[in-house]
mmCIF file of C-alpha atoms in Angstrom:
data_model
loop_
_atom_site.group_PDB
_atom_site.id
_atom_site.type_symbol
_atom_site.label_atom_id
_atom_site.label_comp_id
_atom_site.label_asym_id
_atom_site.label_seq_id
_atom_site.Cartn_x
_atom_site.Cartn_y
_atom_site.Cartn_z
ATOM 1 C CA MET A 1 16.658 -2.656 11.730
ATOM 2 C CA GLU A 2 15.728 0.388 9.692
ATOM 3 C CA ARG A 3 15.690 3.760 11.428
ATOM 4 C CA ARG A 4 13.520 6.778 10.659
ATOM 5 C CA THR A 5 14.911 10.312 10.754
ATOM 6 C CA VAL A 6 12.889 13.505 10.484
ATOM 7 C CA LEU A 7 14.451 15.857 7.944
ATOM 8 C CA ALA A 8 13.582 19.231 9.426
ATOM 9 C CA SER A 9 15.703 22.024 7.961
ATOM 10 C CA ILE A 10 17.891 19.982 5.655
ATOM 11 C CA GLY A 11 17.623 20.939 1.994
ATOM 12 C CA ILE A 12 16.564 17.796 0.152
ATOM 13 C CA GLY A 13 15.172 17.487 -3.354
ATOM 14 C CA PHE A 14 12.157 15.190 -2.955
ATOM 15 C CA GLY A 15 10.452 13.209 -5.669
ATOM 16 C CA VAL A 16 6.935 14.697 -5.269
ATOM 17 C CA THR A 17 6.061 18.117 -3.917
ATOM 18 C CA ALA A 18 3.833 17.788 -0.840
ATOM 19 C CA ALA A 19 3.025 19.614 2.341
ATOM 20 C CA GLY A 20 4.461 18.435 5.621
ATOM 21 C CA CYS A 21 7.770 17.257 6.927
ATOM 22 C CA LEU A 22 9.940 14.559 5.468
ATOM 23 C CA SER A 23 11.211 11.362 6.963
ATOM 24 C CA GLU A 24 13.897 9.089 5.665
ATOM 25 C CA THR A 25 14.321 5.372 6.253
ATOM 26 C CA ASP A 26 17.956 4.505 5.695
ATOM 27 C CA ALA A 27 19.268 1.397 4.032
ATOM 28 C CA THR A 28 23.041 1.111 4.239
ATOM 29 C CA PRO A 29 24.623 3.086 2.641
ATOM 30 C CA VAL A 30 22.586 6.332 2.429
ATOM 31 C CA GLU A 31 22.374 8.965 -0.284
ATOM 32 C CA GLY A 32 20.918 12.300 0.751
ATOM 33 C CA SER A 33 19.090 13.624 -2.311
ATOM 34 C CA GLU A 34 16.266 12.625 -4.649
ATOM 35 C CA PRO A 35 15.947 13.042 -8.418
ATOM 36 C CA ASN A 36 12.808 14.769 -9.644
ATOM 37 C CA PRO A 37 10.249 12.280 -10.999
ATOM 38 C CA ASN A 38 8.514 15.167 -12.782
ATOM 39 C CA SER A 39 11.574 16.003 -14.880
ATOM 40 C CA GLU A 40 10.903 16.639 -18.543
ATOM 41 C CA GLY A 41 11.993 14.409 -21.367
ATOM 42 C CA GLY A 42 12.058 10.672 -21.825
ATOM 43 C CA THR A 43 9.157 8.374 -22.572
ATOM 44 C CA SER A 44 6.357 6.908 -20.495
ATOM 45 C CA GLU A 45 5.975 3.146 -20.711
ATOM 46 C CA ARG A 46 3.932 0.721 -18.656
ATOM 47 C CA ALA A 47 5.633 -2.523 -17.656
ATOM 48 C CA SER A 48 3.955 -5.617 -19.046
ATOM 49 C CA ASP A 49 2.076 -7.971 -16.786
ATOM 50 C CA PRO A 50 4.647 -10.735 -16.133
ATOM 51 C CA GLY A 51 1.828 -13.254 -16.155
ATOM 52 C CA GLU A 52 0.939 -12.337 -19.748
ATOM 53 C CA GLN A 53 4.209 -11.341 -21.438
ATOM 54 C CA PRO A 54 7.914 -12.108 -21.018
ATOM 55 C CA LEU A 55 10.014 -10.004 -18.671
ATOM 56 C CA SER A 56 11.871 -7.049 -20.156
ATOM 57 C CA THR A 57 15.286 -8.676 -19.795
ATOM 58 C CA GLN A 58 14.294 -11.244 -22.387
ATOM 59 C CA ASN A 59 14.742 -8.510 -25.007
ATOM 60 C CA ASP A 60 17.861 -8.644 -27.168
ATOM 61 C CA SER A 61 19.438 -5.516 -25.683
ATOM 62 C CA PRO A 62 19.131 -3.254 -22.622
ATOM 63 C CA THR A 63 16.759 -0.299 -22.653
ATOM 64 C CA ALA A 64 18.689 2.868 -23.557
ATOM 65 C CA VAL A 65 17.951 5.991 -21.507
ATOM 66 C CA ASP A 66 19.572 9.212 -22.719
ATOM 67 C CA PRO A 67 21.375 11.613 -20.356
ATOM 68 C CA ASP A 68 19.047 13.747 -18.189
ATOM 69 C CA THR A 69 16.085 11.651 -19.330
ATOM 70 C CA THR A 70 13.487 9.655 -17.392
ATOM 71 C CA VAL A 71 11.792 6.409 -18.383
ATOM 72 C CA ASP A 72 8.611 5.378 -16.540
ATOM 73 C CA ARG A 73 7.312 1.939 -15.626
ATOM 74 C CA GLN A 74 4.176 0.900 -13.737
ATOM 75 C CA LEU A 75 3.667 -2.308 -11.787
ATOM 76 C CA GLY A 76 0.051 -3.235 -11.133
ATOM 77 C CA ASP A 77 -3.177 -1.914 -12.616
ATOM 78 C CA GLU A 78 -4.665 -0.779 -9.306
ATOM 79 C CA THR A 79 -4.976 2.920 -8.506
ATOM 80 C CA LEU A 80 -4.683 2.960 -4.738
ATOM 81 C CA GLU A 81 -6.047 6.479 -4.324
ATOM 82 C CA SER A 82 -9.397 5.497 -5.895
ATOM 83 C CA THR A 83 -9.928 2.467 -3.639
ATOM 84 C CA GLY A 84 -8.964 3.787 -0.225
ATOM 85 C CA LEU A 85 -6.675 6.209 1.571
ATOM 86 C CA ARG A 86 -3.273 4.984 0.363
ATOM 87 C CA LYS A 87 -0.946 6.190 -2.377
ATOM 88 C CA PRO A 88 1.415 4.315 -4.697
ATOM 89 C CA VAL A 89 5.136 4.209 -3.907
ATOM 90 C CA GLN A 90 7.662 5.524 -6.412
ATOM 91 C CA LEU A 91 10.798 3.440 -7.023
ATOM 92 C CA VAL A 92 13.698 5.341 -8.612
ATOM 93 C CA LEU A 93 16.836 3.965 -10.269
ATOM 94 C CA ALA A 94 19.318 6.782 -10.931
ATOM 95 C CA ASN A 95 22.735 7.083 -12.567
ATOM 96 C CA ARG A 96 24.655 9.811 -10.756
ATOM 97 C CA ARG A 97 27.939 9.146 -12.474
ATOM 98 C CA SER A 98 29.385 11.176 -15.342
ATOM 99 C CA GLU A 99 29.539 8.173 -17.664
ATOM 100 C CA GLU A 100 27.051 5.592 -18.922
ATOM 101 C CA GLN A 101 26.119 2.691 -16.624
ATOM 102 C CA THR A 102 24.426 -0.632 -17.439
ATOM 103 C CA PRO A 103 22.514 -1.783 -14.343
ATOM 104 C CA THR A 104 19.841 -4.460 -14.186
ATOM 105 C CA LEU A 105 16.790 -3.719 -12.032
ATOM 106 C CA VAL A 106 14.947 -6.652 -10.445
ATOM 107 C CA VAL A 107 11.699 -6.077 -8.536
ATOM 108 C CA GLU A 108 9.995 -8.815 -6.527
ATOM 109 C CA ARG A 109 6.505 -8.558 -5.042
ATOM 110 C CA ASP A 110 5.650 -11.115 -2.369
ATOM 111 C CA GLU A 111 8.699 -13.166 -3.450
ATOM 112 C CA THR A 112 7.606 -13.255 -7.107
ATOM 113 C CA THR A 113 9.605 -11.405 -9.777
ATOM 114 C CA VAL A 114 7.371 -8.776 -11.402
ATOM 115 C CA LEU A 115 10.043 -6.764 -13.246
ATOM 116 C CA GLU A 116 13.530 -7.594 -14.463
ATOM 117 C CA GLU A 117 15.024 -5.181 -16.939
ATOM 118 C CA ALA A 118 18.512 -4.097 -17.992
ATOM 119 C CA PHE A 119 19.214 -0.446 -18.816
ATOM 120 C CA GLU A 120 21.899 1.659 -20.455
ATOM 121 C CA LEU A 121 21.679 4.799 -18.340
ATOM 122 C CA GLY A 122 23.371 7.948 -19.544
ATOM 123 C CA PRO A 123 24.665 10.486 -16.998
ATOM 124 C CA ASP A 124 21.831 11.707 -14.721
ATOM 125 C CA ALA A 125 19.359 9.356 -16.395
ATOM 126 C CA THR A 126 16.643 7.820 -14.222
ATOM 127 C CA VAL A 127 14.027 5.077 -14.257
ATOM 128 C CA HIS A 128 10.801 5.633 -12.292
ATOM 129 C CA VAL A 129 8.696 2.595 -11.376
ATOM 130 C CA ALA A 130 5.246 3.269 -9.903
ATOM 131 C CA LEU A 131 4.243 0.528 -7.448
ATOM 132 C CA THR A 132 0.448 0.756 -7.668
ATOM 133 C CA GLU A 133 -0.466 -2.535 -6.015
ATOM 134 C CA LEU A 134 -0.181 -3.306 -2.317
ATOM 135 C CA GLY A 135 2.498 -5.833 -1.484
ATOM 136 C CA GLU A 136 5.870 -6.416 0.100
ATOM 137 C CA TYR A 137 8.535 -5.493 -2.433
ATOM 138 C CA THR A 138 12.266 -6.008 -2.755
ATOM 139 C CA ALA A 139 14.052 -3.990 -5.437
ATOM 140 C CA ARG A 140 17.608 -4.950 -6.370
ATOM 141 C CA VAL A 141 20.063 -3.323 -8.762
ATOM 142 C CA VAL A 142 23.045 -5.225 -10.174
ATOM 143 C CA LEU A 143 26.024 -3.656 -11.931
ATOM 144 C CA PRO A 144 28.020 -6.135 -14.028
ATOM 145 C CA GLU A 145 31.695 -6.779 -13.448
ATOM 146 C CA THR A 146 34.155 -4.540 -15.302
ATOM 147 C CA GLU A 147 37.921 -4.413 -15.636
ATOM 148 C CA GLN A 148 38.033 -1.806 -12.878
ATOM 149 C CA GLN A 149 35.396 -3.181 -10.460
ATOM 150 C CA PRO A 150 33.770 -6.483 -9.474
ATOM 151 C CA GLU A 151 30.024 -7.033 -9.781
ATOM 152 C CA ARG A 152 28.124 -4.789 -7.390
ATOM 153 C CA THR A 153 24.596 -5.060 -6.024
ATOM 154 C CA GLU A 154 22.313 -3.149 -3.666
ATOM 155 C CA SER A 155 18.690 -3.636 -2.614
ATOM 156 C CA VAL A 156 15.874 -1.821 -0.846
ATOM 157 C CA SER A 157 12.718 -3.194 0.793
ATOM 158 C CA ILE A 158 9.243 -1.648 0.608
ATOM 159 C CA GLY A 159 6.591 -3.004 2.976
ATOM 160 C CA TYR A 160 2.887 -2.421 3.502
ATOM 161 C CA GLU A 161 3.682 0.384 5.953
ATOM 162 C CA GLN A 162 5.184 2.496 3.137
ATOM 163 C CA PHE A 163 1.811 2.543 1.352
ATOM 164 C CA ASP A 164 -0.027 5.221 3.320
ATOM 165 C CA CYS A 165 -1.309 8.741 2.565
ATOM 166 C CA ASN A 166 2.216 10.145 2.195
ATOM 167 C CA GLN A 167 4.366 10.583 -0.895
ATOM 168 C CA THR A 168 7.038 7.886 -0.621
ATOM 169 C CA THR A 169 10.069 7.334 -2.856
ATOM 170 C CA ALA A 170 12.557 4.457 -2.679
ATOM 171 C CA THR A 171 15.820 5.249 -4.465
ATOM 172 C CA LEU A 172 18.658 3.095 -5.779
ATOM 173 C CA ALA A 173 21.461 5.333 -7.076
ATOM 174 C CA VAL A 174 24.708 4.492 -8.863
ATOM 175 C CA THR A 175 27.403 6.900 -7.628
ATOM 176 C CA ASP A 176 31.153 7.188 -8.186
ATOM 177 C CA GLU A 177 31.948 5.205 -5.054
ATOM 178 C CA GLU A 178 29.064 2.748 -4.645
ATOM 179 C CA ILE A 179 25.372 1.990 -5.091
ATOM 180 C CA THR A 180 23.269 3.745 -2.460
ATOM 181 C CA SER A 181 19.714 3.060 -1.309
ATOM 182 C CA HIS A 182 17.167 4.786 0.878
ATOM 183 C CA VAL A 183 13.454 5.424 1.356
ATOM 184 C CA ALA A 184 12.096 8.946 1.936
ATOM 185 C CA SER A 185 8.547 10.120 2.574
ATOM 186 C CA THR A 186 6.508 13.053 3.740
ATOM 187 C CA LEU A 187 5.262 12.852 7.330
ATOM 188 C CA MET A 188 1.636 13.888 7.150
ATOM 189 C CA ALA A 189 -0.737 12.290 9.661
ATOM 190 C CA CYS A 190 -2.829 9.641 7.893
ATOM 191 C CA SER A 191 -6.247 9.621 9.538
ATOM 192 C CA GLY A 192 -8.040 6.308 9.079
ATOM 193 C CA VAL A 193 -4.957 4.452 7.812
ATOM 194 C CA VAL A 194 -3.816 1.466 9.891
ATOM 195 C CA THR A 195 -1.052 -1.019 9.060
ATOM 196 C CA ALA A 196 -0.473 -3.746 11.627
ATOM 197 C CA THR A 197 0.764 -7.277 12.171
ATOM 198 C CA VAL A 198 -1.509 -9.151 14.579
ATOM 199 C CA ASP A 199 0.203 -11.915 16.533
ATOM 200 C CA THR A 200 -1.183 -15.420 16.969
ATOM 201 C CA GLY A 201 -4.310 -15.443 19.119
ATOM 202 C CA GLU A 202 -4.348 -11.644 19.500
ATOM 203 C CA THR A 203 -6.922 -9.032 18.434
ATOM 204 C CA SER A 204 -6.204 -5.602 16.958
ATOM 205 C CA GLU A 205 -8.969 -3.113 17.771
ATOM 206 C CA ASN A 206 -9.472 0.139 15.845
ATOM 207 C CA GLU A 207 -12.236 2.650 15.248
ATOM 208 C CA ALA A 208 -13.468 4.085 11.965
ATOM 209 C CA THR A 209 -13.908 7.702 13.020
ATOM 210 C CA ALA A 210 -16.175 9.976 11.003
ATOM 211 C CA PRO A 211 -14.146 12.540 9.020
ATOM 212 C CA ALA A 212 -14.526 16.293 9.361
ATOM 213 C CA GLY A 213 -17.711 17.436 7.642
ATOM 214 C CA PHE A 214 -19.418 14.043 7.963
ATOM 215 C CA GLU A 215 -23.163 14.567 8.426
ATOM 216 C CA SER A 216 -24.790 12.032 10.712
ATOM 217 C CA ASP A 217 -28.412 11.081 10.060
ATOM 218 C CA GLY A 218 -29.189 12.023 13.652
ATOM 219 C CA THR A 219 -30.109 8.469 14.610
ATOM 220 C CA GLU A 220 -29.195 7.344 18.108
ATOM 221 C CA SER A 221 -26.495 4.863 17.175
ATOM 222 C CA GLY A 222 -26.330 2.837 20.362
ATOM 223 C CA PRO A 223 -23.345 0.478 20.487
ATOM 224 C CA GLY A 224 -22.591 0.935 16.771
ATOM 225 C CA HIS A 225 -21.501 -1.737 14.312
ATOM 226 C CA ALA A 226 -18.334 -3.843 14.273
ATOM 227 C CA LEU A 227 -16.416 -5.398 11.383
ATOM 228 C CA VAL A 228 -14.427 -8.427 12.549
ATOM 229 C CA VAL A 229 -11.937 -10.316 10.353
ATOM 230 C CA HIS A 230 -10.575 -13.608 11.699
ATOM 231 C CA ASN A 231 -7.862 -15.928 10.392
ATOM 232 C CA PRO A 232 -8.539 -19.459 11.687
ATOM 233 C CA THR A 233 -5.910 -21.063 9.426
ATOM 234 C CA ASP A 234 -2.401 -22.179 10.330
ATOM 235 C CA GLU A 235 -0.745 -19.694 7.951
ATOM 236 C CA THR A 236 -0.253 -15.918 8.084
ATOM 237 C CA ARG A 237 -2.717 -14.085 5.823
ATOM 238 C CA PRO A 238 -2.405 -10.414 4.703
ATOM 239 C CA THR A 239 -5.782 -8.694 4.412
ATOM 240 C CA ARG A 240 -7.053 -5.236 3.500
ATOM 241 C CA VAL A 241 -10.111 -3.739 5.216
ATOM 242 C CA LEU A 242 -11.923 -0.760 3.632
ATOM 243 C CA ILE A 243 -14.876 1.140 5.082
ATOM 244 C CA ASP A 244 -16.591 3.690 2.831
ATOM 245 C CA THR A 245 -19.496 6.019 3.537
ATOM 246 C CA ALA A 246 -21.999 4.652 1.002
ATOM 247 C CA ALA A 247 -24.523 7.488 1.394
ATOM 248 C CA GLU A 248 -22.331 9.731 -0.758
ATOM 249 C CA SER A 249 -21.838 9.348 -4.508
ATOM 250 C CA PRO A 250 -19.110 8.497 -5.158
ATOM 251 C CA SER A 251 -18.484 6.824 -1.835
ATOM 252 C CA SER A 252 -16.008 8.459 0.525
ATOM 253 C CA PRO A 253 -13.204 6.392 2.120
ATOM 254 C CA LEU A 254 -13.386 6.386 5.906
ATOM 255 C CA PHE A 255 -10.979 3.626 6.976
ATOM 256 C CA ASP A 256 -8.169 1.749 5.217
ATOM 257 C CA GLY A 257 -6.523 -1.023 7.198
ATOM 258 C CA VAL A 258 -3.905 -3.546 6.117
ATOM 259 C CA TYR A 259 -3.556 -6.381 8.600
ATOM 260 C CA THR A 260 -1.061 -9.220 8.491
ATOM 261 C CA LEU A 261 -3.019 -11.800 10.457
ATOM 262 C CA GLU A 262 -1.079 -14.651 11.985
ATOM 263 C CA SER A 263 -2.837 -17.915 12.869
ATOM 264 C CA ASP A 264 -6.001 -17.345 14.970
ATOM 265 C CA ALA A 265 -5.481 -13.561 14.850
ATOM 266 C CA THR A 266 -8.343 -11.080 14.575
ATOM 267 C CA ALA A 267 -8.789 -7.514 13.329
ATOM 268 C CA ALA A 268 -11.797 -5.637 14.708
ATOM 269 C CA VAL A 269 -12.950 -2.202 13.509
ATOM 270 C CA ASP A 270 -15.763 -0.367 15.317
ATOM 271 C CA ILE A 271 -18.090 2.004 13.444
ATOM 272 C CA PRO A 272 -19.708 4.191 16.116
ATOM 273 C CA GLU A 273 -21.586 6.686 13.921
ATOM 274 C CA SER A 274 -24.971 5.774 12.435
ATOM 275 C CA GLY A 275 -25.001 5.856 8.635
ATOM 276 C CA GLU A 276 -24.798 3.864 5.414
ATOM 277 C CA TYR A 277 -21.496 2.089 4.796
ATOM 278 C CA GLU A 278 -19.846 -0.313 2.391
ATOM 279 C CA LEU A 279 -17.504 -2.769 4.109
ATOM 280 C CA THR A 280 -14.855 -4.377 1.899
ATOM 281 C CA VAL A 281 -12.476 -7.138 2.949
ATOM 282 C CA ALA A 282 -9.874 -8.134 0.342
ATOM 283 C CA ARG A 283 -7.295 -10.862 0.734
ATOM 284 C CA LEU A 284 -3.848 -9.827 -0.436
ATOM 285 C CA ASP A 285 -2.743 -13.448 -0.893
ATOM 286 C CA SER A 286 -5.562 -14.199 -3.363
ATOM 287 C CA ASP A 287 -8.189 -12.411 -5.459
ATOM 288 C CA ALA A 288 -10.998 -12.965 -2.940
ATOM 289 C CA VAL A 289 -13.058 -9.873 -2.068
ATOM 290 C CA ASP A 290 -16.157 -9.591 0.133
ATOM 291 C CA ARG A 291 -18.419 -6.508 0.137
ATOM 292 C CA THR A 292 -21.216 -5.886 2.622
ATOM 293 C CA GLN A 293 -23.680 -2.982 2.711
ATOM 294 C CA ILE A 294 -24.657 -1.649 6.144
ATOM 295 C CA ASP A 295 -27.540 0.803 6.590
ATOM 296 C CA THR A 296 -28.902 2.808 9.499
ATOM 297 C CA GLY A 297 -31.031 -0.142 10.611
ATOM 298 C CA GLU A 298 -27.908 -1.708 12.124
ATOM 299 C CA PHE A 299 -27.419 1.271 14.455
ATOM 300 C CA ASP A 300 -30.150 0.802 17.053
ATOM 301 C CA CYS A 301 -29.890 -0.342 20.662
ATOM 302 C CA ASN A 302 -28.597 -3.781 19.606
ATOM 303 C CA SER A 303 -25.039 -4.914 19.035
ATOM 304 C CA SER A 304 -24.432 -5.811 15.382
ATOM 305 C CA THR A 305 -21.375 -7.366 13.775
ATOM 306 C CA THR A 306 -20.201 -8.289 10.299
ATOM 307 C CA ARG A 307 -17.826 -11.226 10.730
ATOM 308 C CA VAL A 308 -15.499 -12.338 7.936
ATOM 309 C CA GLU A 309 -13.590 -15.631 8.093
ATOM 310 C CA LEU A 310 -10.555 -16.461 5.952
ATOM 311 C CA ASP A 311 -9.987 -20.024 4.797
ATOM 312 C CA ALA A 312 -6.957 -22.007 3.657
ATOM 313 C CA ALA A 313 -8.187 -22.093 0.036
ATOM 314 C CA GLY A 314 -7.943 -18.307 -0.364
ATOM 315 C CA ALA A 315 -11.662 -17.566 0.003
ATOM 316 C CA LEU A 316 -13.748 -15.419 2.361
ATOM 317 C CA GLU A 317 -17.014 -16.114 4.153
ATOM 318 C CA SER A 318 -19.027 -13.344 5.812
ATOM 319 C CA VAL A 319 -22.175 -13.008 7.897
ATOM 320 C CA THR A 320 -23.864 -10.019 9.541
ATOM 321 C CA MET A 321 -25.471 -10.712 12.914
ATOM 322 C CA SER A 322 -27.320 -8.718 15.549
ATOM 323 C CA THR A 323 -28.763 -9.258 18.989
ATOM 324 C CA ARG A 324 -32.578 -9.108 19.263
ATOM 325 C CA MET A 325 -33.313 -6.697 22.060
ATOM 326 C CA ALA A 326 -36.545 -4.749 21.671
ATOM 327 C CA CYS A 327 -35.704 -1.163 20.763
ATOM 328 C CA PRO A 328 -38.321 1.600 21.135
ATOM 329 C CA GLY A 329 -39.662 2.550 17.719
ATOM 330 C CA VAL A 330 -37.816 -0.269 15.893
ATOM 331 C CA ASN A 331 -39.409 -3.446 14.552
ATOM 332 C CA ALA A 332 -36.916 -6.278 15.179
ATOM 333 C CA ALA A 333 -38.400 -8.216 12.252
ATOM 334 C CA GLU A 334 -37.097 -5.499 9.921
ATOM 335 C CA LYS A 335 -33.483 -6.245 10.887
ATOM 336 C CA PRO A 336 -32.037 -8.937 8.592
ATOM 337 C CA GLY A 337 -29.504 -11.429 9.854
ATOM 338 C CA THR A 338 -30.632 -11.366 13.490
ATOM 339 C CA GLU A 339 -29.862 -14.300 15.699
#
């Protein structure tokens, strides 16, 4: 099991400058410092979509990276910061030896290889891979056998929980003695960010709390509105839930939840404050996305719910429902989707 350690007064060079403390999740063995992803020099290249072009290792020769130089790669076209409250994770491969090394980097997302590339790394050369798409990643580095040493390998895992509002860097480093691996991140509180696995038959309940500076329309909101996502299938389904305040332009993220829903599991998010919202449910095991607009008419004395069901074919089905109590000053016929 991984352990998390708060780095309080330890001097550590971290990949991205950010306010707050640092935490480190150790993978055996542990290296205590980070290269700087903002270092000058090198080239910036985006990794090809493996579904469209061959993997990098199908080239005739490894990618050469000069000493003290950085080469960049990007996996995924999604910019997490523009679609919610999460940030990409930075994966770093570093050569901390005084001579050239020839490692191969293999990255898998959800058990599918998305990058496989061999490098010739000069001393203090690094490779930075931006993971811009949510998923469960395993990164593995392999050093070929030499006359002095057998083949060596080391890996690091990056789960949904690493994709939050913090700056997170996973590092694989070739040193004189071994290959080291660890994950380090800032420790800022991430309001509105939830990452949870919901067990079979259980319900995870959260609340989308209005951020500081949010201006309510002054409407008496009553019981509020609920977004409920249910997995009735026999398989575990990862799902992302986004709630944005639609009254602003552009919309402002309010809640960003990633739920791994086991069979018959449910994620429920309450929205207590009256307003206009866009509710987005995206399946992470398919391309299915459902978007629902909620206005102030849903925040009267009735209980209203948007319910989203996942199916075994990778699709989503949603419906918005409300009770039909008579509310003073509200015409029930004006509320769509009542039952």
